[in-house]
Structure formats: C-alpha cells, structure tokens
mmCIF file of C-alpha atoms in Angstrom:
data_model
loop_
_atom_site.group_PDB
_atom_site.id
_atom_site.type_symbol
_atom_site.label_atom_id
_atom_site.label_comp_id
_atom_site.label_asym_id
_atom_site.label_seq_id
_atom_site.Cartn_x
_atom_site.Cartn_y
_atom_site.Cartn_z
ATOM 1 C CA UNK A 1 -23.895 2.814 -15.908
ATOM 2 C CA UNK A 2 -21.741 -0.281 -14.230
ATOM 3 C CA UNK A 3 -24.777 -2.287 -13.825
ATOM 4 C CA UNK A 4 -25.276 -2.458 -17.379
ATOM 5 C CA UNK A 5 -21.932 -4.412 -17.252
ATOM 6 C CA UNK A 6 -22.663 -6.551 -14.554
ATOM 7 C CA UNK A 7 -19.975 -4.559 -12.162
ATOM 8 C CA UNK A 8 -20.619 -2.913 -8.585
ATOM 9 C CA UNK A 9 -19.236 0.571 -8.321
ATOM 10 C CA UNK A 10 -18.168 2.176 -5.024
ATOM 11 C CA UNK A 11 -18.384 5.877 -4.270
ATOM 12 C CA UNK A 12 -14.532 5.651 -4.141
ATOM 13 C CA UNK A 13 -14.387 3.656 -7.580
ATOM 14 C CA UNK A 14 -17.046 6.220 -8.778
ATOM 15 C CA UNK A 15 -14.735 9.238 -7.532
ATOM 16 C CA UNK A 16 -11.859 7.569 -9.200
ATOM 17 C CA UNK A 17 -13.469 7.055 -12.537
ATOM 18 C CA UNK A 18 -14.459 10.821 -12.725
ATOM 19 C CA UNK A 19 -11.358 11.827 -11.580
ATOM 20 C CA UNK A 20 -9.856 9.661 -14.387
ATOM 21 C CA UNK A 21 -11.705 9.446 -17.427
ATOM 22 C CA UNK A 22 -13.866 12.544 -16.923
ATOM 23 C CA UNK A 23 -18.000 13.287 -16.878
ATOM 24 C CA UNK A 24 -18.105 12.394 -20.381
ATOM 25 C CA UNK A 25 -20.742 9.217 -20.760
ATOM 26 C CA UNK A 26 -20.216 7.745 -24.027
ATOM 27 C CA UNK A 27 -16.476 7.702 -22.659
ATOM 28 C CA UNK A 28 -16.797 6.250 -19.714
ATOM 29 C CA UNK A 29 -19.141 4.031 -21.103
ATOM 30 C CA UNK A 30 -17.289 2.308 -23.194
ATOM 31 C CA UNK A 31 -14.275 2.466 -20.254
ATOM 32 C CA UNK A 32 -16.734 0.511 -18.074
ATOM 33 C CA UNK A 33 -17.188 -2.429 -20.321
ATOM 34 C CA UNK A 34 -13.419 -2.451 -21.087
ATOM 35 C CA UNK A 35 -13.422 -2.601 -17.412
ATOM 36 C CA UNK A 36 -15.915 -5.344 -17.224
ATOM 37 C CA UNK A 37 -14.287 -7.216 -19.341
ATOM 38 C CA UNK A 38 -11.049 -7.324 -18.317
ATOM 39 C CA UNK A 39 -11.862 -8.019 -14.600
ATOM 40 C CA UNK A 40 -14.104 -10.452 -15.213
ATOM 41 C CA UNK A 41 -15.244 -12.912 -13.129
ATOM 42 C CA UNK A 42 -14.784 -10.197 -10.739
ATOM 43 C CA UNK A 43 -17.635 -8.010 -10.127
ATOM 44 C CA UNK A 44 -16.293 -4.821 -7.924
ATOM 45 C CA UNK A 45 -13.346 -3.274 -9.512
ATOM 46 C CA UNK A 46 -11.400 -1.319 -7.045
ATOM 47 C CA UNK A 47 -9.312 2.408 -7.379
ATOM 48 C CA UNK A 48 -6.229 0.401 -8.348
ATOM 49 C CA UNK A 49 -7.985 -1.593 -11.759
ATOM 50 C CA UNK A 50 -9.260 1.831 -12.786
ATOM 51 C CA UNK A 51 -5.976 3.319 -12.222
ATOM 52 C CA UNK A 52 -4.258 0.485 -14.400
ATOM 53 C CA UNK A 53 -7.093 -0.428 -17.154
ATOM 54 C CA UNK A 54 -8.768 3.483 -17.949
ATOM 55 C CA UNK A 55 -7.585 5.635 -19.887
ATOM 56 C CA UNK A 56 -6.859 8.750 -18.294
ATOM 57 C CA UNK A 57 -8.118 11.895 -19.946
ATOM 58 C CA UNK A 58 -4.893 13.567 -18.920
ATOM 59 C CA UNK A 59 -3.244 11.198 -21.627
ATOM 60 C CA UNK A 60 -5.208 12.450 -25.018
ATOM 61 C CA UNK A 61 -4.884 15.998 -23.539
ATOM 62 C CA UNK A 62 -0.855 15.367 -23.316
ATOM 63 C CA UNK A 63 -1.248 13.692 -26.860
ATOM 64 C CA UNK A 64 -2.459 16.702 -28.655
ATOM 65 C CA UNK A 65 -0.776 19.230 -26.401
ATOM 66 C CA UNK A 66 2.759 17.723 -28.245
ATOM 67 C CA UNK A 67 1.072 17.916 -31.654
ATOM 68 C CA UNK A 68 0.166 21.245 -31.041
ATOM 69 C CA UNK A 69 3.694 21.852 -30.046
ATOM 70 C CA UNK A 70 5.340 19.952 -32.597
ATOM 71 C CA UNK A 71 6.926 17.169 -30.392
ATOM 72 C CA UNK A 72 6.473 14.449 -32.837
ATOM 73 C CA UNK A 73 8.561 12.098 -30.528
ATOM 74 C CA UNK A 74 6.706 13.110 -27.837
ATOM 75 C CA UNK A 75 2.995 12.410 -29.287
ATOM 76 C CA UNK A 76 3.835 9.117 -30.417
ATOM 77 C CA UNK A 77 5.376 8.090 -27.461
ATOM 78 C CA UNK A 78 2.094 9.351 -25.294
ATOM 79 C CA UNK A 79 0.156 7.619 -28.198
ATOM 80 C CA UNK A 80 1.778 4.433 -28.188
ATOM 81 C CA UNK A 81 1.140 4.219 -24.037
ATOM 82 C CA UNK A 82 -2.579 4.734 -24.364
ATOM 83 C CA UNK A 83 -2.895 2.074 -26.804
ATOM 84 C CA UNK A 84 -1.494 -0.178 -24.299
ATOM 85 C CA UNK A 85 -3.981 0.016 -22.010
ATOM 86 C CA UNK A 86 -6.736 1.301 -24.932
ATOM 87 C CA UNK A 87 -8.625 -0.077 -28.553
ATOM 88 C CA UNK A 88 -7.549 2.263 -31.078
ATOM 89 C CA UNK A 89 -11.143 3.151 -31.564
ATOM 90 C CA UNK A 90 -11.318 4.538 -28.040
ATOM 91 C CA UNK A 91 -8.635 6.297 -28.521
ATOM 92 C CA UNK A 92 -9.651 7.591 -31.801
ATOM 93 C CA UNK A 93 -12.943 9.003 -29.902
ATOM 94 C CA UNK A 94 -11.320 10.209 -27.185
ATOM 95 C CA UNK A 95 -8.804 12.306 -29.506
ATOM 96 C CA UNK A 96 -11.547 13.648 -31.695
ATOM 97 C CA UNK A 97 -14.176 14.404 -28.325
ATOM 98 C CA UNK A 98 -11.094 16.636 -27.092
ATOM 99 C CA UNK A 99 -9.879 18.084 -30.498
ATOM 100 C CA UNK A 100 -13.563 19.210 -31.160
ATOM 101 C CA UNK A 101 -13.323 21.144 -27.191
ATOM 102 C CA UNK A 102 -9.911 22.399 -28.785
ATOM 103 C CA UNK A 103 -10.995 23.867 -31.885
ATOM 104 C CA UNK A 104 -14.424 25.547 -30.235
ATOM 105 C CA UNK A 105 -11.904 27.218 -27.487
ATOM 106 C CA UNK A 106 -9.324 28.910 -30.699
ATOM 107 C CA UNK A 107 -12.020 30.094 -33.066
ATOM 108 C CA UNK A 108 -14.070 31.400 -29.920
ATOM 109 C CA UNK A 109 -11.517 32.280 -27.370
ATOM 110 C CA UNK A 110 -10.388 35.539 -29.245
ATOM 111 C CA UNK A 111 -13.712 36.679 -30.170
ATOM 112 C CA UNK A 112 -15.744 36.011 -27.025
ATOM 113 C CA UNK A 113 -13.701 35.524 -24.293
ATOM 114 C CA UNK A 114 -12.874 32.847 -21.595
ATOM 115 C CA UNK A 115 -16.096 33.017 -19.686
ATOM 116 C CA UNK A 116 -18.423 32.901 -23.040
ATOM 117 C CA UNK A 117 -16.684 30.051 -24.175
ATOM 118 C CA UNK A 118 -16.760 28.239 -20.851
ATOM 119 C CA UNK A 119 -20.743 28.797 -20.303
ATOM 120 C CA UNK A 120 -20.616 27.215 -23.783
ATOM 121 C CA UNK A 121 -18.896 24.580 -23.638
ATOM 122 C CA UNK A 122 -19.737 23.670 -20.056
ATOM 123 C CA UNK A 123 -16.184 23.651 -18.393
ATOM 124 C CA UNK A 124 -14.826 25.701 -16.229
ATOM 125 C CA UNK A 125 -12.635 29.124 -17.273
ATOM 126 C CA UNK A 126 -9.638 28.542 -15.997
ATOM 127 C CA UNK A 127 -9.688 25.059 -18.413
ATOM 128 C CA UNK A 128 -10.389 27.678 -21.219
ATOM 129 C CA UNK A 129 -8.072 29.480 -20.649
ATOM 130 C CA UNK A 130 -5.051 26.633 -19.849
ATOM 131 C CA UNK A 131 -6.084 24.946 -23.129
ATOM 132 C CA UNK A 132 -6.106 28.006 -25.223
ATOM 133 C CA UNK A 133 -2.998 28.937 -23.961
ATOM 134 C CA UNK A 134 -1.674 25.242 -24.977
ATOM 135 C CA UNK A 135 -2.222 25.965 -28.959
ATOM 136 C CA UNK A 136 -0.355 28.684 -28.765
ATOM 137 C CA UNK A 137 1.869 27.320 -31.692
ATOM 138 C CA UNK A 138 -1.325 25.881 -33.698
ATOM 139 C CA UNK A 139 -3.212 28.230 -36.187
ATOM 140 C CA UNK A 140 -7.426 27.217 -36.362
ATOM 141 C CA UNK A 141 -6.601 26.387 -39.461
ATOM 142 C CA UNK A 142 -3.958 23.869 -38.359
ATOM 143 C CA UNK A 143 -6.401 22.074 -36.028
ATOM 144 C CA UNK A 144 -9.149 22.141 -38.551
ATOM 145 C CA UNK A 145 -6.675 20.023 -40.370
ATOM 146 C CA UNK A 146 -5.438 17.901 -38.211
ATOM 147 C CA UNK A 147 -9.563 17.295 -37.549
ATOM 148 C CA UNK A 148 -9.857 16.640 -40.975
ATOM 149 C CA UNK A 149 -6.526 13.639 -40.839
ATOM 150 C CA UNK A 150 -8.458 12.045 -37.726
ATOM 151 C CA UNK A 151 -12.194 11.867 -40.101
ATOM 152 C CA UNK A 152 -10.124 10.611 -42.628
ATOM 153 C CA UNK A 153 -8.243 8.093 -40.671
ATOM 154 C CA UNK A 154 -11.132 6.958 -39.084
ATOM 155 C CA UNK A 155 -13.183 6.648 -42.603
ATOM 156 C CA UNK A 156 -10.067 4.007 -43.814
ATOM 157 C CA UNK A 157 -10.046 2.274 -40.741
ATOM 158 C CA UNK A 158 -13.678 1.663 -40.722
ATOM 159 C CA UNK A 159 -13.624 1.019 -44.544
ATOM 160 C CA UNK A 160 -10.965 -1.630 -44.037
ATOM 161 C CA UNK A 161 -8.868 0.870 -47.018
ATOM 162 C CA UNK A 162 -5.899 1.275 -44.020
ATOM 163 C CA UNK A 163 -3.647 -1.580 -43.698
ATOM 164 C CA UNK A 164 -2.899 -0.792 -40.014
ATOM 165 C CA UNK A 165 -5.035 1.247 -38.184
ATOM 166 C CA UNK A 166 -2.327 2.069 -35.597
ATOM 167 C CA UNK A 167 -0.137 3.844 -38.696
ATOM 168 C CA UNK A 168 -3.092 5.680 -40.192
ATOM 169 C CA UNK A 169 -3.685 7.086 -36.436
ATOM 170 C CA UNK A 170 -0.231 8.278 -36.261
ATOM 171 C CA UNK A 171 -0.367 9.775 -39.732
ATOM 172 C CA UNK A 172 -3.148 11.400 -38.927
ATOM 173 C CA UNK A 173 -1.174 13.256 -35.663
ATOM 174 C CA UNK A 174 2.042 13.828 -37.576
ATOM 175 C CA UNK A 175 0.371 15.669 -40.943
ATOM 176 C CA UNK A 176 -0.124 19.231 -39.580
ATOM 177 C CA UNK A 177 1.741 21.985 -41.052
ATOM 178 C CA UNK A 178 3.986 22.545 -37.994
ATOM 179 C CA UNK A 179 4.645 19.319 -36.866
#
C-alpha cells in the first residue's frame, strides 16, 4: 500500500502502523496518504511520524466508549484530539467502521455468544467480549440511533446543508437518549 504513495515502509514502520491504526485497509489507506503527505519530501516515515500523524484506533474506540457511557465532556474532548491530528471525514469513517463492529457485537452477543460473534466478525473473543461489556449502559436501540445521527451528519456534510461539519459531528455523538 505505501508505494502507491511514493513512501518506503519498514517492517518496524509496518508493525507500528498495525499496531496503530489496525488491519483495516481502506483505513490505513487513507492514513498512508495523510502520511505521505505530510512528510513529504521525505520518503521513509519512521515509528515516531506514525506515532504523531495516525490516528490511533484506540482513540474512536475511547470516543464511543464515553458516548456509550454518557461522558459528554469526555467524548468531545477525545473528539476534538483526533481532529487534530485527523480530516473530519476520516474520522467520520473511522467512527462509523467501529460503531457498525459495535452494533453487530449487542444485537448478536446475547443471542449467539462471544465465540459466534467473533468467527463472524473476524476478531478475536476476548475483543467481543471487552466491547460488549463497554455498552453496558447503551440499549441496541440507542446505538442504532446514534448510527442513524452519524448517516445523517455525514449526508449534510456531504450535501454542503451543515454549516460546520465539526458541529454536525458532535451533534451527531451528543443526540442519544442517555447521553
């Protein structure tokens, strides 16, 4: 993938990138020429640019985990960090990617169990199982609508009908039931 954006990739940097973003492609993808971008003229990023330009997956996971809690001070503060270092539109993709892992683990968790629901979703149990336990204070009806904020959000941002996308992104977050 980084010599579609003109950059040399280490094992370490490789390592690093997984370990960071995540085996998702179309995320690390766009990640990658973010990367390229911003390092440019240079050619070989090392651990330390990934470290300081990514986005960590951790981040969007600690997002929605305060949602789902209803920390509203919390999720915006975690929000407002990633779109330091991150476009709102990768940031947008990255919440909805893990909200869509979210949602499959609560309406399946109870019904199939851990191991079901990791074979489907291709991660491993005990990531189930720590997630599920995470929306403890979120109904599946809650998440479906907080799903149904981000597809909306997204729609006005990409309609130019928002004023700032930044604001509809937060709306979005804030508008469940419990938060």
């Amino acid at each position: 993938l980084g010599k579609q954006f003109g950059l040399k990739l280490s094992s370490s940097v490789i390592s690093t990138i997984i370990g960071q973003i995540g085996t998702n492609l179309g995320i690390i993808n766009s990640e990658l020429q973010k990367l390229s971008l911003t390092i440019y003229p240079e050619t070989s990023p090392s651990e330390i640019d990934i470290q300081n330009i990514c986005t960590k997956k951790d981040d969007v996971f600690t997002i929605l985990e305060a949602v789902f809690k209803g920390d509203k001070d919390k999720a915006l503060f975690e929000l407002k960090k990633v779109l330091e270092k991150s476009s709102i539109q990768e940031v947008m993709g990255a919440i909805q990617y893990s909200l869509r892992s979210y949602t499959l683990i609560k309406l399946y968790f109870q019904k199939q169990g851990k191991y079901a629901v990791a074979q489907k979703l291709h991660i491993p149990e005990f990531i189930v199982e720590k997630n599920y336990k995470s929306m403890n204070s979120i109904t599946g009806t809650e998440l479906l609508k907080l799903k149904q904020n981000l597809l909306k959000a997204e729609y006005s941002m990409k309609t130019g009908d928002c004023v700032n996308s930044e604001t509809a992104l937060e709306m979005a977050l804030m508008e469940v039931n419990n938060v």
